[in-house]
Amino acid sequence: MSETVNLKSVLTCPECGFVKEETMPTNACQWFYECKSCACLLKPLPGDCCVFCSYGTVPCPPIQQDKKCCT
Ligand SMILES: [Zn+2]
């Protein structure tokens, strides 16, 4: 059966500290995220696959399901 995957992640901008809840796409990793406050472009940190893994409260769906993503 389907595993429970949390699609809501709260992103925190490393530049200005702005916090925003976003819904993650289930079928793709989101590489870029533009901060709604300071308009800076967030990119994943080294070793992370997407902005949610780097800046979000919840890792992206493929990570939650213990799958490799972007392969
Ligand atoms: Zn910002």
PDB file of N, CA, C and O and ligand atoms in Angstrom:
ATOM      1  N   MET A   1       0.836  -1.198   0.000  1.00  0.00           N
ATOM      2  CA  MET A   1       0.000   0.000   0.000  1.00  0.00           C
ATOM      3  C   MET A   1       0.872   1.249   0.000  1.00  0.00           C
ATOM      4  O   MET A   1       2.067   1.202   0.246  1.00  0.00           O
ATOM      5  N   SER A   2       0.224   2.329  -0.207  1.00  0.00           N
ATOM      6  CA  SER A   2       0.994   3.556  -0.305  1.00  0.00           C
ATOM      7  C   SER A   2       1.504   4.004   1.068  1.00  0.00           C
ATOM      8  O   SER A   2       0.809   3.885   2.072  1.00  0.00           O
ATOM      9  N   GLU A   3       2.697   4.472   1.058  1.00  0.00           N
ATOM     10  CA  GLU A   3       3.272   4.985   2.295  1.00  0.00           C
ATOM     11  C   GLU A   3       2.806   6.416   2.502  1.00  0.00           C
ATOM     12  O   GLU A   3       2.453   7.105   1.565  1.00  0.00           O
ATOM     13  N   THR A   4       2.838   6.810   3.714  1.00  0.00           N
ATOM     14  CA  THR A   4       2.452   8.188   4.005  1.00  0.00           C
ATOM     15  C   THR A   4       3.606   9.115   3.662  1.00  0.00           C
ATOM     16  O   THR A   4       4.708   8.980   4.179  1.00  0.00           O
ATOM     17  N   VAL A   5       3.300  10.019   2.779  1.00  0.00           N
ATOM     18  CA  VAL A   5       4.316  10.992   2.383  1.00  0.00           C
ATOM     19  C   VAL A   5       3.804  12.386   2.688  1.00  0.00           C
ATOM     20  O   VAL A   5       2.699  12.752   2.303  1.00  0.00           O
ATOM     21  N   ASN A   6       4.596  13.117   3.365  1.00  0.00           N
ATOM     22  CA  ASN A   6       4.239  14.482   3.698  1.00  0.00           C
ATOM     23  C   ASN A   6       4.668  15.414   2.574  1.00  0.00           C
ATOM     24  O   ASN A   6       5.850  15.506   2.245  1.00  0.00           O
ATOM     25  N   LEU A   7       3.688  16.056   1.958  1.00  0.00           N
ATOM     26  CA  LEU A   7       4.009  16.922   0.823  1.00  0.00           C
ATOM     27  C   LEU A   7       4.133  18.387   1.208  1.00  0.00           C
ATOM     28  O   LEU A   7       4.448  19.223   0.375  1.00  0.00           O
ATOM     29  N   LYS A   8       3.900  18.667   2.458  1.00  0.00           N
ATOM     30  CA  LYS A   8       4.039  20.054   2.906  1.00  0.00           C
ATOM     31  C   LYS A   8       5.373  20.229   3.602  1.00  0.00           C
ATOM     32  O   LYS A   8       5.722  19.481   4.506  1.00  0.00           O
ATOM     33  N   SER A   9       6.102  21.206   3.154  1.00  0.00           N
ATOM     34  CA  SER A   9       7.382  21.496   3.782  1.00  0.00           C
ATOM     35  C   SER A   9       7.483  23.000   3.988  1.00  0.00           C
ATOM     36  O   SER A   9       7.050  23.777   3.141  1.00  0.00           O
ATOM     37  N   VAL A  10       8.032  23.382   5.107  1.00  0.00           N
ATOM     38  CA  VAL A  10       8.187  24.804   5.391  1.00  0.00           C
ATOM     39  C   VAL A  10       9.613  25.220   5.078  1.00  0.00           C
ATOM     40  O   VAL A  10      10.564  24.766   5.720  1.00  0.00           O
ATOM     41  N   LEU A  11       9.743  26.038   4.068  1.00  0.00           N
ATOM     42  CA  LEU A  11      11.061  26.495   3.649  1.00  0.00           C
ATOM     43  C   LEU A  11      11.463  27.751   4.414  1.00  0.00           C
ATOM     44  O   LEU A  11      10.653  28.651   4.625  1.00  0.00           O
ATOM     45  N   THR A  12      12.710  27.783   4.814  1.00  0.00           N
ATOM     46  CA  THR A  12      13.246  28.966   5.468  1.00  0.00           C
ATOM     47  C   THR A  12      14.368  29.542   4.613  1.00  0.00           C
ATOM     48  O   THR A  12      15.341  28.859   4.296  1.00  0.00           O
ATOM     49  N   CYS A  13      14.207  30.789   4.214  1.00  0.00           N
ATOM     50  CA  CYS A  13      15.220  31.441   3.391  1.00  0.00           C
ATOM     51  C   CYS A  13      16.477  31.696   4.210  1.00  0.00           C
ATOM     52  O   CYS A  13      16.403  32.289   5.284  1.00  0.00           O
ATOM     53  N   PRO A  14      17.634  31.231   3.715  1.00  0.00           N
ATOM     54  CA  PRO A  14      18.880  31.437   4.456  1.00  0.00           C
ATOM     55  C   PRO A  14      19.370  32.884   4.390  1.00  0.00           C
ATOM     56  O   PRO A  14      20.222  33.287   5.169  1.00  0.00           O
ATOM     57  N   GLU A  15      18.828  33.647   3.467  1.00  0.00           N
ATOM     58  CA  GLU A  15      19.269  35.040   3.308  1.00  0.00           C
ATOM     59  C   GLU A  15      18.543  35.975   4.262  1.00  0.00           C
ATOM     60  O   GLU A  15      19.154  36.812   4.922  1.00  0.00           O
ATOM     61  N   CYS A  16      17.213  35.841   4.308  1.00  0.00           N
ATOM     62  CA  CYS A  16      16.440  36.803   5.095  1.00  0.00           C
ATOM     63  C   CYS A  16      15.623  36.163   6.205  1.00  0.00           C
ATOM     64  O   CYS A  16      15.015  36.853   7.003  1.00  0.00           O
ATOM     65  N   GLY A  17      15.600  34.817   6.235  1.00  0.00           N
ATOM     66  CA  GLY A  17      14.874  34.144   7.307  1.00  0.00           C
ATOM     67  C   GLY A  17      13.375  34.032   7.074  1.00  0.00           C
ATOM     68  O   GLY A  17      12.643  33.601   7.961  1.00  0.00           O
ATOM     69  N   PHE A  18      12.933  34.395   5.884  1.00  0.00           N
ATOM     70  CA  PHE A  18      11.509  34.322   5.568  1.00  0.00           C
ATOM     71  C   PHE A  18      11.056  32.864   5.537  1.00  0.00           C
ATOM     72  O   PHE A  18      11.741  31.999   4.990  1.00  0.00           O
ATOM     73  N   VAL A  19       9.915  32.597   6.139  1.00  0.00           N
ATOM     74  CA  VAL A  19       9.402  31.234   6.247  1.00  0.00           C
ATOM     75  C   VAL A  19       8.122  31.108   5.438  1.00  0.00           C
ATOM     76  O   VAL A  19       7.237  31.951   5.518  1.00  0.00           O
ATOM     77  N   LYS A  20       8.043  30.069   4.636  1.00  0.00           N
ATOM     78  CA  LYS A  20       6.875  29.877   3.775  1.00  0.00           C
ATOM     79  C   LYS A  20       6.601  28.390   3.630  1.00  0.00           C
ATOM     80  O   LYS A  20       7.504  27.603   3.369  1.00  0.00           O
ATOM     81  N   GLU A  21       5.323  28.020   3.785  1.00  0.00           N
ATOM     82  CA  GLU A  21       4.965  26.624   3.567  1.00  0.00           C
ATOM     83  C   GLU A  21       4.714  26.399   2.088  1.00  0.00           C
ATOM     84  O   GLU A  21       3.984  27.158   1.457  1.00  0.00           O
ATOM     85  N   GLU A  22       5.315  25.361   1.556  1.00  0.00           N
ATOM     86  CA  GLU A  22       5.142  25.032   0.143  1.00  0.00           C
ATOM     87  C   GLU A  22       4.753  23.569   0.012  1.00  0.00           C
ATOM     88  O   GLU A  22       5.078  22.744   0.861  1.00  0.00           O
ATOM     89  N   THR A  23       4.067  23.282  -1.065  1.00  0.00           N
ATOM     90  CA  THR A  23       3.723  21.894  -1.363  1.00  0.00           C
ATOM     91  C   THR A  23       4.747  21.348  -2.345  1.00  0.00           C
ATOM     92  O   THR A  23       5.021  21.958  -3.378  1.00  0.00           O
ATOM     93  N   MET A  24       5.287  20.208  -2.013  1.00  0.00           N
ATOM     94  CA  MET A  24       6.341  19.641  -2.858  1.00  0.00           C
ATOM     95  C   MET A  24       5.752  18.833  -4.000  1.00  0.00           C
ATOM     96  O   MET A  24       4.740  18.143  -3.824  1.00  0.00           O
ATOM     97  N   PRO A  25       6.368  18.895  -5.174  1.00  0.00           N
ATOM     98  CA  PRO A  25       5.952  18.015  -6.266  1.00  0.00           C
ATOM     99  C   PRO A  25       6.375  16.583  -5.947  1.00  0.00           C
ATOM    100  O   PRO A  25       7.425  16.366  -5.362  1.00  0.00           O
ATOM    101  N   THR A  26       5.540  15.631  -6.313  1.00  0.00           N
ATOM    102  CA  THR A  26       5.841  14.242  -5.973  1.00  0.00           C
ATOM    103  C   THR A  26       6.699  13.558  -7.018  1.00  0.00           C
ATOM    104  O   THR A  26       7.335  12.551  -6.758  1.00  0.00           O
ATOM    105  N   ASN A  27       6.708  14.112  -8.216  1.00  0.00           N
ATOM    106  CA  ASN A  27       7.363  13.402  -9.311  1.00  0.00           C
ATOM    107  C   ASN A  27       8.660  14.050  -9.769  1.00  0.00           C
ATOM    108  O   ASN A  27       9.283  13.601 -10.715  1.00  0.00           O
ATOM    109  N   ALA A  28       9.043  15.110  -9.120  1.00  0.00           N
ATOM    110  CA  ALA A  28      10.270  15.775  -9.542  1.00  0.00           C
ATOM    111  C   ALA A  28      10.883  16.508  -8.360  1.00  0.00           C
ATOM    112  O   ALA A  28      10.190  16.864  -7.420  1.00  0.00           O
ATOM    113  N   CYS A  29      12.185  16.701  -8.466  1.00  0.00           N
ATOM    114  CA  CYS A  29      12.857  17.472  -7.434  1.00  0.00           C
ATOM    115  C   CYS A  29      12.870  18.935  -7.836  1.00  0.00           C
ATOM    116  O   CYS A  29      13.024  19.264  -9.006  1.00  0.00           O
ATOM    117  N   GLN A  30      12.687  19.775  -6.856  1.00  0.00           N
ATOM    118  CA  GLN A  30      12.728  21.199  -7.153  1.00  0.00           C
ATOM    119  C   GLN A  30      14.116  21.737  -6.822  1.00  0.00           C
ATOM    120  O   GLN A  30      14.539  21.789  -5.673  1.00  0.00           O
ATOM    121  N   TRP A  31      14.816  22.134  -7.850  1.00  0.00           N
ATOM    122  CA  TRP A  31      16.186  22.599  -7.691  1.00  0.00           C
ATOM    123  C   TRP A  31      16.260  24.056  -7.251  1.00  0.00           C
ATOM    124  O   TRP A  31      17.168  24.447  -6.538  1.00  0.00           O
ATOM    125  N   PHE A  32      15.322  24.829  -7.743  1.00  0.00           N
ATOM    126  CA  PHE A  32      15.399  26.249  -7.468  1.00  0.00           C
ATOM    127  C   PHE A  32      14.135  26.732  -6.775  1.00  0.00           C
ATOM    128  O   PHE A  32      13.053  26.224  -7.028  1.00  0.00           O
ATOM    129  N   TYR A  33      14.334  27.682  -5.912  1.00  0.00           N
ATOM    130  CA  TYR A  33      13.184  28.264  -5.232  1.00  0.00           C
ATOM    131  C   TYR A  33      13.461  29.739  -5.016  1.00  0.00           C
ATOM    132  O   TYR A  33      14.511  30.108  -4.480  1.00  0.00           O
ATOM    133  N   GLU A  34      12.535  30.550  -5.478  1.00  0.00           N
ATOM    134  CA  GLU A  34      12.722  31.981  -5.297  1.00  0.00           C
ATOM    135  C   GLU A  34      12.020  32.431  -4.030  1.00  0.00           C
ATOM    136  O   GLU A  34      10.820  32.210  -3.871  1.00  0.00           O
ATOM    137  N   CYS A  35      12.772  33.057  -3.166  1.00  0.00           N
ATOM    138  CA  CYS A  35      12.207  33.550  -1.911  1.00  0.00           C
ATOM    139  C   CYS A  35      11.171  34.626  -2.205  1.00  0.00           C
ATOM    140  O   CYS A  35      11.410  35.534  -2.990  1.00  0.00           O
ATOM    141  N   LYS A  36      10.007  34.467  -1.549  1.00  0.00           N
ATOM    142  CA  LYS A  36       8.931  35.430  -1.800  1.00  0.00           C
ATOM    143  C   LYS A  36       9.192  36.768  -1.125  1.00  0.00           C
ATOM    144  O   LYS A  36       8.520  37.746  -1.383  1.00  0.00           O
ATOM    145  N   SER A  37      10.159  36.782  -0.241  1.00  0.00           N
ATOM    146  CA  SER A  37      10.429  38.009   0.505  1.00  0.00           C
ATOM    147  C   SER A  37      11.564  38.821  -0.116  1.00  0.00           C
ATOM    148  O   SER A  37      11.395  39.980  -0.449  1.00  0.00           O
ATOM    149  N   CYS A  38      12.735  38.193  -0.263  1.00  0.00           N
ATOM    150  CA  CYS A  38      13.893  38.949  -0.758  1.00  0.00           C
ATOM    151  C   CYS A  38      14.225  38.603  -2.204  1.00  0.00           C
ATOM    152  O   CYS A  38      15.147  39.166  -2.775  1.00  0.00           O
ATOM    153  N   ALA A  39      13.488  37.670  -2.803  1.00  0.00           N
ATOM    154  CA  ALA A  39      13.633  37.309  -4.212  1.00  0.00           C
ATOM    155  C   ALA A  39      14.973  36.673  -4.537  1.00  0.00           C
ATOM    156  O   ALA A  39      15.359  36.581  -5.701  1.00  0.00           O
ATOM    157  N   CYS A  40      15.686  36.201  -3.529  1.00  0.00           N
ATOM    158  CA  CYS A  40      16.927  35.492  -3.809  1.00  0.00           C
ATOM    159  C   CYS A  40      16.581  34.088  -4.317  1.00  0.00           C
ATOM    160  O   CYS A  40      15.512  33.553  -4.018  1.00  0.00           O
ATOM    161  N   LEU A  41      17.473  33.531  -5.103  1.00  0.00           N
ATOM    162  CA  LEU A  41      17.233  32.214  -5.672  1.00  0.00           C
ATOM    163  C   LEU A  41      17.967  31.165  -4.833  1.00  0.00           C
ATOM    164  O   LEU A  41      19.196  31.157  -4.772  1.00  0.00           O
ATOM    165  N   LEU A  42      17.178  30.311  -4.191  1.00  0.00           N
ATOM    166  CA  LEU A  42      17.779  29.265  -3.373  1.00  0.00           C
ATOM    167  C   LEU A  42      18.135  28.074  -4.245  1.00  0.00           C
ATOM    168  O   LEU A  42      17.392  27.702  -5.144  1.00  0.00           O
ATOM    169  N   LYS A  43      19.277  27.479  -3.938  1.00  0.00           N
ATOM    170  CA  LYS A  43      19.704  26.259  -4.616  1.00  0.00           C
ATOM    171  C   LYS A  43      20.062  25.234  -3.551  1.00  0.00           C
ATOM    172  O   LYS A  43      20.410  25.603  -2.433  1.00  0.00           O
ATOM    173  N   PRO A  44      20.002  23.951  -3.890  1.00  0.00           N
ATOM    174  CA  PRO A  44      20.320  22.925  -2.890  1.00  0.00           C
ATOM    175  C   PRO A  44      21.755  23.040  -2.396  1.00  0.00           C
ATOM    176  O   PRO A  44      22.658  23.420  -3.151  1.00  0.00           O
ATOM    177  N   LEU A  45      21.963  22.713  -1.140  1.00  0.00           N
ATOM    178  CA  LEU A  45      23.303  22.662  -0.589  1.00  0.00           C
ATOM    179  C   LEU A  45      24.021  21.429  -1.148  1.00  0.00           C
ATOM    180  O   LEU A  45      23.374  20.479  -1.582  1.00  0.00           O
ATOM    181  N   PRO A  46      25.342  21.445  -1.134  1.00  0.00           N
ATOM    182  CA  PRO A  46      26.075  20.261  -1.616  1.00  0.00           C
ATOM    183  C   PRO A  46      25.644  18.999  -0.885  1.00  0.00           C
ATOM    184  O   PRO A  46      25.550  18.997   0.334  1.00  0.00           O
ATOM    185  N   GLY A  47      25.338  17.946  -1.638  1.00  0.00           N
ATOM    186  CA  GLY A  47      24.894  16.689  -1.049  1.00  0.00           C
ATOM    187  C   GLY A  47      23.395  16.561  -0.946  1.00  0.00           C
ATOM    188  O   GLY A  47      22.880  15.489  -0.669  1.00  0.00           O
ATOM    189  N   ASP A  48      22.685  17.657  -1.132  1.00  0.00           N
ATOM    190  CA  ASP A  48      21.230  17.608  -1.104  1.00  0.00           C
ATOM    191  C   ASP A  48      20.691  17.614  -2.519  1.00  0.00           C
ATOM    192  O   ASP A  48      21.296  18.175  -3.428  1.00  0.00           O
ATOM    193  N   CYS A  49      19.506  16.979  -2.690  1.00  0.00           N
ATOM    194  CA  CYS A  49      18.978  16.818  -4.041  1.00  0.00           C
ATOM    195  C   CYS A  49      18.039  17.939  -4.444  1.00  0.00           C
ATOM    196  O   CYS A  49      17.766  18.137  -5.611  1.00  0.00           O
ATOM    197  N   CYS A  50      17.516  18.662  -3.478  1.00  0.00           N
ATOM    198  CA  CYS A  50      16.573  19.717  -3.824  1.00  0.00           C
ATOM    199  C   CYS A  50      16.497  20.743  -2.702  1.00  0.00           C
ATOM    200  O   CYS A  50      17.028  20.523  -1.612  1.00  0.00           O
ATOM    201  N   VAL A  51      15.817  21.829  -2.973  1.00  0.00           N
ATOM    202  CA  VAL A  51      15.761  22.908  -1.989  1.00  0.00           C
ATOM    203  C   VAL A  51      15.015  22.503  -0.720  1.00  0.00           C
ATOM    204  O   VAL A  51      15.283  23.025   0.358  1.00  0.00           O
ATOM    205  N   PHE A  52      14.090  21.544  -0.860  1.00  0.00           N
ATOM    206  CA  PHE A  52      13.344  21.117   0.323  1.00  0.00           C
ATOM    207  C   PHE A  52      14.238  20.337   1.280  1.00  0.00           C
ATOM    208  O   PHE A  52      14.078  20.431   2.492  1.00  0.00           O
ATOM    209  N   CYS A  53      15.155  19.568   0.731  1.00  0.00           N
ATOM    210  CA  CYS A  53      16.086  18.832   1.591  1.00  0.00           C
ATOM    211  C   CYS A  53      17.043  19.785   2.296  1.00  0.00           C
ATOM    212  O   CYS A  53      17.492  19.522   3.402  1.00  0.00           O
ATOM    213  N   SER A  54      17.359  20.894   1.644  1.00  0.00           N
ATOM    214  CA  SER A  54      18.324  21.828   2.218  1.00  0.00           C
ATOM    215  C   SER A  54      17.685  22.828   3.166  1.00  0.00           C
ATOM    216  O   SER A  54      18.250  23.138   4.214  1.00  0.00           O
ATOM    217  N   TYR A  55      16.519  23.321   2.793  1.00  0.00           N
ATOM    218  CA  TYR A  55      15.945  24.441   3.545  1.00  0.00           C
ATOM    219  C   TYR A  55      14.582  24.150   4.147  1.00  0.00           C
ATOM    220  O   TYR A  55      14.044  24.972   4.867  1.00  0.00           O
ATOM    221  N   GLY A  56      14.021  22.992   3.805  1.00  0.00           N
ATOM    222  CA  GLY A  56      12.685  22.682   4.288  1.00  0.00           C
ATOM    223  C   GLY A  56      12.693  21.912   5.589  1.00  0.00           C
ATOM    224  O   GLY A  56      13.711  21.368   6.008  1.00  0.00           O
ATOM    225  N   THR A  57      11.528  21.848   6.206  1.00  0.00           N
ATOM    226  CA  THR A  57      11.373  21.087   7.443  1.00  0.00           C
ATOM    227  C   THR A  57      11.182  19.604   7.157  1.00  0.00           C
ATOM    228  O   THR A  57      11.372  18.769   8.021  1.00  0.00           O
ATOM    229  N   VAL A  58      10.783  19.297   5.917  1.00  0.00           N
ATOM    230  CA  VAL A  58      10.514  17.923   5.522  1.00  0.00           C
ATOM    231  C   VAL A  58      11.312  17.619   4.261  1.00  0.00           C
ATOM    232  O   VAL A  58      11.309  18.417   3.326  1.00  0.00           O
ATOM    233  N   PRO A  59      12.010  16.499   4.226  1.00  0.00           N
ATOM    234  CA  PRO A  59      12.743  16.132   2.999  1.00  0.00           C
ATOM    235  C   PRO A  59      11.781  15.833   1.855  1.00  0.00           C
ATOM    236  O   PRO A  59      10.606  15.568   2.085  1.00  0.00           O
ATOM    237  N   CYS A  60      12.284  15.849   0.651  1.00  0.00           N
ATOM    238  CA  CYS A  60      11.427  15.662  -0.512  1.00  0.00           C
ATOM    239  C   CYS A  60      10.857  14.237  -0.559  1.00  0.00           C
ATOM    240  O   CYS A  60      11.386  13.321   0.065  1.00  0.00           O
ATOM    241  N   PRO A  61       9.750  14.048  -1.269  1.00  0.00           N
ATOM    242  CA  PRO A  61       9.056  12.740  -1.296  1.00  0.00           C
ATOM    243  C   PRO A  61       9.950  11.538  -1.626  1.00  0.00           C
ATOM    244  O   PRO A  61       9.834  10.505  -0.955  1.00  0.00           O
ATOM    245  N   PRO A  62      10.826  11.610  -2.622  1.00  0.00           N
ATOM    246  CA  PRO A  62      11.666  10.432  -2.900  1.00  0.00           C
ATOM    247  C   PRO A  62      12.546  10.043  -1.714  1.00  0.00           C
ATOM    248  O   PRO A  62      12.769   8.860  -1.460  1.00  0.00           O
ATOM    249  N   ILE A  63      13.028  11.033  -0.980  1.00  0.00           N
ATOM    250  CA  ILE A  63      13.848  10.743   0.198  1.00  0.00           C
ATOM    251  C   ILE A  63      12.989  10.106   1.293  1.00  0.00           C
ATOM    252  O   ILE A  63      13.404   9.162   1.965  1.00  0.00           O
ATOM    253  N   GLN A  64      11.780  10.618   1.467  1.00  0.00           N
ATOM    254  CA  GLN A  64      10.877  10.039   2.467  1.00  0.00           C
ATOM    255  C   GLN A  64      10.565   8.584   2.150  1.00  0.00           C
ATOM    256  O   GLN A  64      10.372   7.763   3.041  1.00  0.00           O
ATOM    257  N   GLN A  65      10.494   8.264   0.862  1.00  0.00           N
ATOM    258  CA  GLN A  65      10.187   6.899   0.453  1.00  0.00           C
ATOM    259  C   GLN A  65      11.443   6.058   0.294  1.00  0.00           C
ATOM    260  O   GLN A  65      11.408   4.947  -0.220  1.00  0.00           O
ATOM    261  N   ASP A  66      12.575   6.642   0.714  1.00  0.00           N
ATOM    262  CA  ASP A  66      13.849   5.953   0.662  1.00  0.00           C
ATOM    263  C   ASP A  66      14.232   5.556  -0.754  1.00  0.00           C
ATOM    264  O   ASP A  66      14.766   4.479  -1.006  1.00  0.00           O
ATOM    265  N   LYS A  67      13.897   6.422  -1.678  1.00  0.00           N
ATOM    266  CA  LYS A  67      14.283   6.190  -3.063  1.00  0.00           C
ATOM    267  C   LYS A  67      15.334   7.208  -3.445  1.00  0.00           C
ATOM    268  O   LYS A  67      15.393   8.294  -2.890  1.00  0.00           O
ATOM    269  N   LYS A  68      16.073   6.855  -4.454  1.00  0.00           N
ATOM    270  CA  LYS A  68      16.962   7.844  -5.019  1.00  0.00           C
ATOM    271  C   LYS A  68      16.136   8.705  -5.969  1.00  0.00           C
ATOM    272  O   LYS A  68      15.289   8.197  -6.695  1.00  0.00           O
ATOM    273  N   CYS A  69      16.415   9.963  -5.965  1.00  0.00           N
ATOM    274  CA  CYS A  69      15.695  10.805  -6.904  1.00  0.00           C
ATOM    275  C   CYS A  69      16.660  11.355  -7.938  1.00  0.00           C
ATOM    276  O   CYS A  69      17.867  11.249  -7.770  1.00  0.00           O
ATOM    277  N   CYS A  70      16.102  11.898  -8.981  1.00  0.00           N
ATOM    278  CA  CYS A  70      16.888  12.517 -10.040  1.00  0.00           C
ATOM    279  C   CYS A  70      17.834  11.515 -10.685  1.00  0.00           C
ATOM    280  O   CYS A  70      18.958  11.845 -11.046  1.00  0.00           O
ATOM    281  N   THR A  71      17.444  10.264 -10.791  1.00  0.00           N
ATOM    282  CA  THR A  71      18.330   9.298 -11.438  1.00  0.00           C
ATOM    283  C   THR A  71      17.758   8.864 -12.773  1.00  0.00           C
ATOM    284  O   THR A  71      16.571   8.977 -12.992  1.00  0.00           O
TER     285      THR A  71
HETATM  286 ZN    ZN B   1      14.825  35.540   1.353  1.00  0.00          ZN
END
